[in-house]
Amino acid sequence: MTRSKGTQAHSDNSAVNASITPSPITSAGESLIPEISPSRQPAWNNPNALTPAGPQGHESLALERAKASFDVNELTLLLHGKESLEQTAKVLEVCENDPVFNKDNFFFESRTERFKGSMERGKHIMDICRERGWDDKMIWKFFTIVDEPGPLFLHFSMFKPTLHGQCDDAQKEKWLPLADNLNIVGCYSQTELGHGSNVQGLETTATYIPSTQEFEIHSPSLTASKWWAGGLGRTATHAIVVARLILGEKDHGTHTFIVQLRSLDDHTPLPGITIGDIGPKYGYGSVDNGFMLFDKVRIPRENMLMRFARVEPDGTYVRPPSSKLSYGTMVMVRANIVDNAATNLARATTIATRYSAVRRQFTNPEASKNDALVAQQQQPVETSVLDYPMQQHRLLTRIAQSYALRFTGNAMMVLYNNLMADLAVGKISALPEVHATSSGLKSLTTDMASAAMEDLRRSCGGHGFLKNSGFPEFIADYLPNVTYEGDNYLLTQQTVRYLIKTFGALKKASAHKIDPKTLTQTTRYLLPATSPTFLTEKWPVVAAADLTNETIVKAFAHRAATMVATLAADLATGTQTWTGAQVDINAISKAHCQFVLVENFHLALATDLKASTSPQLHAVLTRLFKLFALDLIQQDIGSFTPYIHIQPQAPIVKQSIRTLLTELRPDAVALVDAWNFSDYFLNSTLGRYDGRVYEALVEAAAREPLNVGENFNVVSGYEEFYAPLIKAPFKAKL
Amino acid sequence: MTRSKGTQAHSDNSAVNASITPSPITSAGESLIPEISPSRQPAWNNPNALTPAGPQGHESLALERAKASFDVNELTLLLHGKESLEQTAKVLEVCENDPVFNKDNFFFESRTERFKGSMERGKHIMDICRERGWDDKMIWKFFTIVDEPGPLFLHFSMFKPTLHGQCDDAQKEKWLPLADNLNIVGCYSQTELGHGSNVQGLETTATYIPSTQEFEIHSPSLTASKWWAGGLGRTATHAIVVARLILGEKDHGTHTFIVQLRSLDDHTPLPGITIGDIGPKYGYGSVDNGFMLFDKVRIPRENMLMRFARVEPDGTYVRPPSSKLSYGTMVMVRANIVDNAATNLARATTIATRYSAVRRQFTNPEASKNDALVAQQQQPVETSVLDYPMQQHRLLTRIAQSYALRFTGNAMMVLYNNLMADLAVGKISALPEVHATSSGLKSLTTDMASAAMEDLRRSCGGHGFLKNSGFPEFIADYLPNVTYEGDNYLLTQQTVRYLIKTFGALKKASAHKIDPKTLTQTTRYLLPATSPTFLTEKWPVVAAADLTNETIVKAFAHRAATMVATLAADLATGTQTWTGAQVDINAISKAHCQFVLVENFHLALATDLKASTSPQLHAVLTRLFKLFALDLIQQDIGSFTPYIHIQPQAPIVKQSIRTLLTELRPDAVALVDAWNFSDYFLNSTLGRYDGRVYEALVEAAAREPLNVGENFNVVSGYEEFYAPLIKAPFKAKL
């Protein structure tokens, strides 16, 4: 594996800051790193060239890295694979050295400036990739590492995949080369001002006119305005438009059409199309989410995407062979969302864990007992925040979550690939389960990641509120994940509908023998709940040693199956209605998906990871698995009763969590380093690989526009607004 | 009570939008409001003057308002009082009619623009208040209603109160008139780059020089840089500086000093003072949080604030009579934070509840069964989102929280006033308990409010991600509450330290009789836990009717007392150390403070509210109390065992919550209207009093800078960046 400068966050990044020369640590007691600080240059905002008090950040991090119980390179390779690491290195080298990709001013720009910058960077990425012959995968690497959802983003993430998935062969031949070549720039326009979740309620119509063989696209009301599509507002020349297909008097529901929006000559909107940007958002300032109204806009019949449903020239409707065929794409999108949840959560743990190692607050000898930097000093040294049990709990449980999500993301990709292979030969039997589980997982994992990211930001104290901490824009950009591709609450209904149906079928069948070969992940854990003795079973845990991987997974299976069986019974007896049970349904989906996360992680440990990792690394991953699962149990232990007896089993869980935190503590920094996020990507003063946190905060403040140029000595506006107040003649109390 | 236009959100606000004329509803079945929509004006972005499909927003809200079981004006008066409502009306009238206070461009401005605007608004507020002879209370009303923390904010919230609290009489005479008259503008500079929570670890020194009777203020390291103080960066002429007092060789720890920072002639920083803005943050863009380094800056001895500790001219240190005298201010600040948590949470419930009434999604006859607008129509009408049980649960539990926090905020103000009366006559016995409970309450209530605000934002679906929803900036501005004035995790240690100490004292005393007159809120609930039979007690609930206010409060008291007793025993036996128990300590503080919230709300219902409210309103508030408390039990029911038996008591709790949600559903909109937030204050497209949500969204988008001026037809940057891509000669697939 080739490592290029800066690519590997845990490799020798110090070349970037030439005056720090980290040397490997041979034993904890030795003097660590030469005491040279690169900030010893007087600057207007640091005229005495002061350095931070106490142990320097790079010293603390070097000590942490020396403590790791496993080889961080092994884990990096496991997480990313050689090919991806090499691609990352290539793109990173371009980004770090090209001023167009410099992020120094990201946090100072207005939205208008940022959007224009994002256009420039988008163009630059395309030019570079064309010049070097790099494909869409490399374009995607650029988007990821520059870390800016731009106006061209949706062309690659939604427009092209939809053309691939929903065009018939003739349409593919026409549109794909244009899209590949960027002679057209596309977006995906489904959501309307009045309808998001309820896709079947969309109002835009596509009425077929047999005489001219055209569709007339029309917005009948204000709420029919297309709304939210990224890239629509100011960029796209074409859109995939989701509209109700009207043939004669009959409404055939929503279908997809390709519509040209803007002139390819001068980019002005075409007649009948009103279009614009919907305005500023929490995050995504670099994307032109748009609105659009159609006033009887005509498009040729051939612009309906016809791989599945078709309209013949005479207006005859040809039904698709199965309405579920397009679900495959949805599963892939959701698998990507789960994997993104892992990566984003890992990014937040990286910043918070590194900063917690550097940051010292109060002097607590008990907490600092393993800190060689404290032992070395004559005078009292404050305790690294990472040494406080509360902070360890906050950080390490989230580190464990990031790994759990990653292994489930991997498992979902395998499921998706199997599913696509099935669909290719006409088998659709696996679709309902994959769809149900992926819906609930999207909901659970994005909730988990967004909550964790915000708590990790808070774990950095006040400095986590600064944009240059790397948190605020990153979190704001992540937040739409809980809403788009299915609102997190609504999705859980789809999951539980499948579980109830499956449980009913198992119950009917249980009198007979069920062929074990037909059991899937879901049916395997639900089946025992059809037995009358199921509810009387108890968790076989009387001491910490009983908390094996298997008993832990069993607790999650038992809880989820109990909840499904209870709701099924309530629905059957009419004690509950489906609508009335919404709050329960949400909890059941969460329980099911927590089981899936825990079982997938467990299975990976027992199979792939067992085969592919060193014993040291396997031991660390097993601890992360246990911490992840036991923390989930402790958070909501009431829901595991009566299978788990709170007395005396809750204290056993609690004690095991403490032991795991102590065992994992020395690996904390190595576990975040392994994700291999570069400083360029993180763009964080607090999360720097070299620990120069305080120097970086001061350097970033020096660039603030309110401190420089015309504002340098006195801020613009002082003379106009404050001088008259301050210099007003002295009066008695107001 | 005089009501002026727009002041009362639930009064006839429609005068602002002259073409809507809401008429009172006489019965649910009647046709409601004239079908006139003010958006029926063609506009560039709505050329066909389209209106929303389905029932109009104002119809849905009118129907909701007609359902209320109580008089909304009665509740408004209870929440705010006549005087405050009249002050609000006066300020609102100014803000709504003065272009300087117009908020239309708030979401479009860069930070630099916003900051300058904020200077202008600050100046304008001062001018208006001087002209009209309005006092600081009215200035504060302006800050609240304009809803923009500005550079002058800290002058009023921290600088002046500190002068009042910590100056001796001679100092007050010198500084207060200058501060009152704004001849000096101040800030409060305590936190440093390297120290926030650990105030005792601050590094800035104030070394006394007896020969000149001066202090030398100095920053010995980079981490000693003052950091975060609001108003410091570009505005303040003076600062209260917290620094270590050094007399000869001896370090007396942190004390407060007043330091002039900038010239009163030209506002340039004085020699030896390096100063600037720390850069952009999550929120608070309109505040210049600053950094500052001192290079041996001399100030006169008289600039040490000497109400408590003193330094004599010869350098003799005079100790303060009690180190706890300054805690009074801290209690007041925290009481304000609790009350702010209530108001901010209520603001979020207002936006989410009104929008949920207007927004319709899917057609669900069961959920819509009480919706007269659905019954009226011939064709199917979608279900108001507020009619879905999941949404009701999310909104109504948060509405209940907002009221619970308000009544605790009130109770804390009473405590504070009693405390100050005590302190005035030298009694400090109440201080430890008030300090402990207020610390934990600050932590619990700000966590509760911030979590609720974000979930309420998400409950608005995608549109909650738009800045003009009123959520993103508002939430970002609120978030520092969980960190400042004591980090939420650290504070809980102060709370529990007091509880453990108190429990120990009660235990020792319990053999003897304790005088019931000496019992406080905390000792009253902890005392029973000193009995050996306490842990065997059971919750006396076998049916929903047993869930009286008293049994509910008892559950919270029992849980908290059990947790305190358990930790006390563990610490006594050495099973746990204080540092090792941090995770438990956090949970105990939460349990204690939930008890305080529940008991305070209960006490208010039994006394003040019983006397002052109509039976209808008292019934509604009682439901809110029960929903608030039972929801907290359900969320973490495992922690209530073994006092609560999950089987069969959890289902009783669950069923009661459902009943309460059904009972409170018709009052949802009235309960948020009662907080009386004006449209001007909310600045929200989704939370408008008149329900014109979709029209407002479209109107706001029309103002987006990317859509207007030079960007109108084609966005600036297209020619430079996209045209070359789109017009590139067609090539084969990349």
CSV table of N, CA and C in Angstrom, one decimal, chain A residues 294-331:
chain,number,residue,atom,x,y,z
A,294,PHE,N,-44.9,24.6,-13.7
A,294,PHE,CA,-45.1,24.4,-15.1
A,294,PHE,C,-46.4,25.0,-15.6
A,295,ASP,N,-46.4,25.7,-16.7
A,295,ASP,CA,-47.6,26.2,-17.2
A,295,ASP,C,-47.8,25.6,-18.6
A,296,LYS,N,-48.4,24.4,-18.5
A,296,LYS,CA,-48.7,23.6,-19.8
A,296,LYS,C,-47.5,23.5,-20.7
A,297,VAL,N,-46.5,22.9,-20.2
A,297,VAL,CA,-45.3,22.7,-20.9
A,297,VAL,C,-45.3,21.4,-21.7
A,298,ARG,N,-45.1,21.4,-23.0
A,298,ARG,CA,-45.2,20.2,-23.8
A,298,ARG,C,-43.8,19.5,-23.9
A,299,ILE,N,-43.8,18.2,-23.8
A,299,ILE,CA,-42.6,17.4,-24.1
A,299,ILE,C,-43.0,16.2,-24.9
A,300,PRO,N,-42.1,15.6,-25.7
A,300,PRO,CA,-42.4,14.5,-26.6
A,300,PRO,C,-42.8,13.3,-25.8
A,301,ARG,N,-43.6,12.4,-26.3
A,301,ARG,CA,-44.0,11.1,-25.7
A,301,ARG,C,-42.7,10.4,-25.2
A,302,GLU,N,-41.7,10.4,-26.0
A,302,GLU,CA,-40.5,9.6,-25.8
A,302,GLU,C,-39.8,10.1,-24.5
A,303,ASN,N,-40.2,11.2,-23.9
A,303,ASN,CA,-39.6,11.7,-22.7
A,303,ASN,C,-40.1,11.1,-21.4
A,304,MET,N,-41.1,10.3,-21.6
A,304,MET,CA,-41.5,9.5,-20.4
A,304,MET,C,-40.5,8.4,-20.3
A,305,LEU,N,-40.0,8.1,-19.1
A,305,LEU,CA,-39.0,7.0,-18.9
A,305,LEU,C,-39.7,5.7,-18.9
A,306,MET,N,-39.4,4.9,-19.9
A,306,MET,CA,-40.3,3.8,-20.2
A,306,MET,C,-39.7,2.4,-20.0
A,307,ARG,N,-38.7,2.2,-19.1
A,307,ARG,CA,-38.2,0.9,-18.9
A,307,ARG,C,-39.3,0.0,-18.3
A,308,PHE,N,-40.1,0.5,-17.4
A,308,PHE,CA,-41.1,-0.3,-16.7
A,308,PHE,C,-42.5,0.0,-17.3
A,309,ALA,N,-43.2,1.0,-16.9
A,309,ALA,CA,-44.5,1.4,-17.5
A,309,ALA,C,-44.2,2.1,-18.9
A,310,ARG,N,-45.2,2.0,-19.8
A,310,ARG,CA,-45.1,2.6,-21.1
A,310,ARG,C,-46.4,3.3,-21.5
A,311,VAL,N,-46.3,4.3,-22.3
A,311,VAL,CA,-47.5,4.8,-23.0
A,311,VAL,C,-47.3,4.7,-24.5
A,312,GLU,N,-48.2,3.9,-25.2
A,312,GLU,CA,-48.1,3.8,-26.6
A,312,GLU,C,-48.5,5.1,-27.3
A,313,PRO,N,-48.1,5.3,-28.6
A,313,PRO,CA,-48.4,6.5,-29.3
A,313,PRO,C,-49.9,6.8,-29.3
A,314,ASP,N,-50.8,5.7,-29.3
A,314,ASP,CA,-52.2,6.0,-29.3
A,314,ASP,C,-52.8,6.3,-27.9
A,315,GLY,N,-51.9,6.3,-26.9
A,315,GLY,CA,-52.3,6.6,-25.5
A,315,GLY,C,-52.6,5.3,-24.7
A,316,THR,N,-52.4,4.2,-25.2
A,316,THR,CA,-52.6,2.9,-24.4
A,316,THR,C,-51.5,2.8,-23.4
A,317,TYR,N,-52.0,2.5,-22.2
A,317,TYR,CA,-51.0,2.4,-21.0
A,317,TYR,C,-50.6,0.9,-20.9
A,318,VAL,N,-49.3,0.7,-20.8
A,318,VAL,CA,-48.8,-0.7,-20.6
A,318,VAL,C,-48.2,-0.7,-19.2
A,319,ARG,N,-48.8,-1.5,-18.4
A,319,ARG,CA,-48.4,-1.7,-17.0
A,319,ARG,C,-47.0,-2.3,-16.8
A,320,PRO,N,-46.3,-1.9,-15.8
A,320,PRO,CA,-45.0,-2.5,-15.6
A,320,PRO,C,-45.2,-4.0,-15.0
A,321,PRO,N,-44.2,-4.9,-15.3
A,321,PRO,CA,-44.4,-6.3,-14.9
A,321,PRO,C,-44.5,-6.4,-13.3
A,322,SER,N,-43.8,-5.6,-12.6
A,322,SER,CA,-43.9,-5.6,-11.1
A,322,SER,C,-43.7,-4.2,-10.7
A,323,SER,N,-44.5,-3.7,-9.7
A,323,SER,CA,-44.4,-2.4,-9.3
A,323,SER,C,-43.2,-2.2,-8.4
A,324,LYS,N,-42.6,-3.4,-8.0
A,324,LYS,CA,-41.5,-3.3,-7.0
A,324,LYS,C,-40.1,-3.4,-7.6
A,325,LEU,N,-40.1,-3.4,-9.0
A,325,LEU,CA,-38.8,-3.6,-9.6
A,325,LEU,C,-37.8,-2.4,-9.3
A,326,SER,N,-38.4,-1.2,-9.1
A,326,SER,CA,-37.5,-0.1,-8.9
A,326,SER,C,-37.0,0.0,-7.5
A,327,TYR,N,-37.5,-0.9,-6.6
A,327,TYR,CA,-37.1,-0.8,-5.2
A,327,TYR,C,-35.6,-1.1,-5.0
A,328,GLY,N,-35.0,-1.8,-6.0
A,328,GLY,CA,-33.5,-2.1,-5.9
A,328,GLY,C,-32.7,-0.8,-5.7
A,329,THR,N,-33.0,0.2,-6.5
A,329,THR,CA,-32.2,1.5,-6.3
A,329,THR,C,-32.4,2.0,-4.9
A,330,MET,N,-33.6,2.0,-4.4
A,330,MET,CA,-33.9,2.5,-3.1
A,330,MET,C,-33.1,1.8,-2.0
A,331,VAL,N,-32.9,0.5,-2.2
A,331,VAL,CA,-32.1,-0.3,-1.2
A,331,VAL,C,-30.7,0.2,-1.3
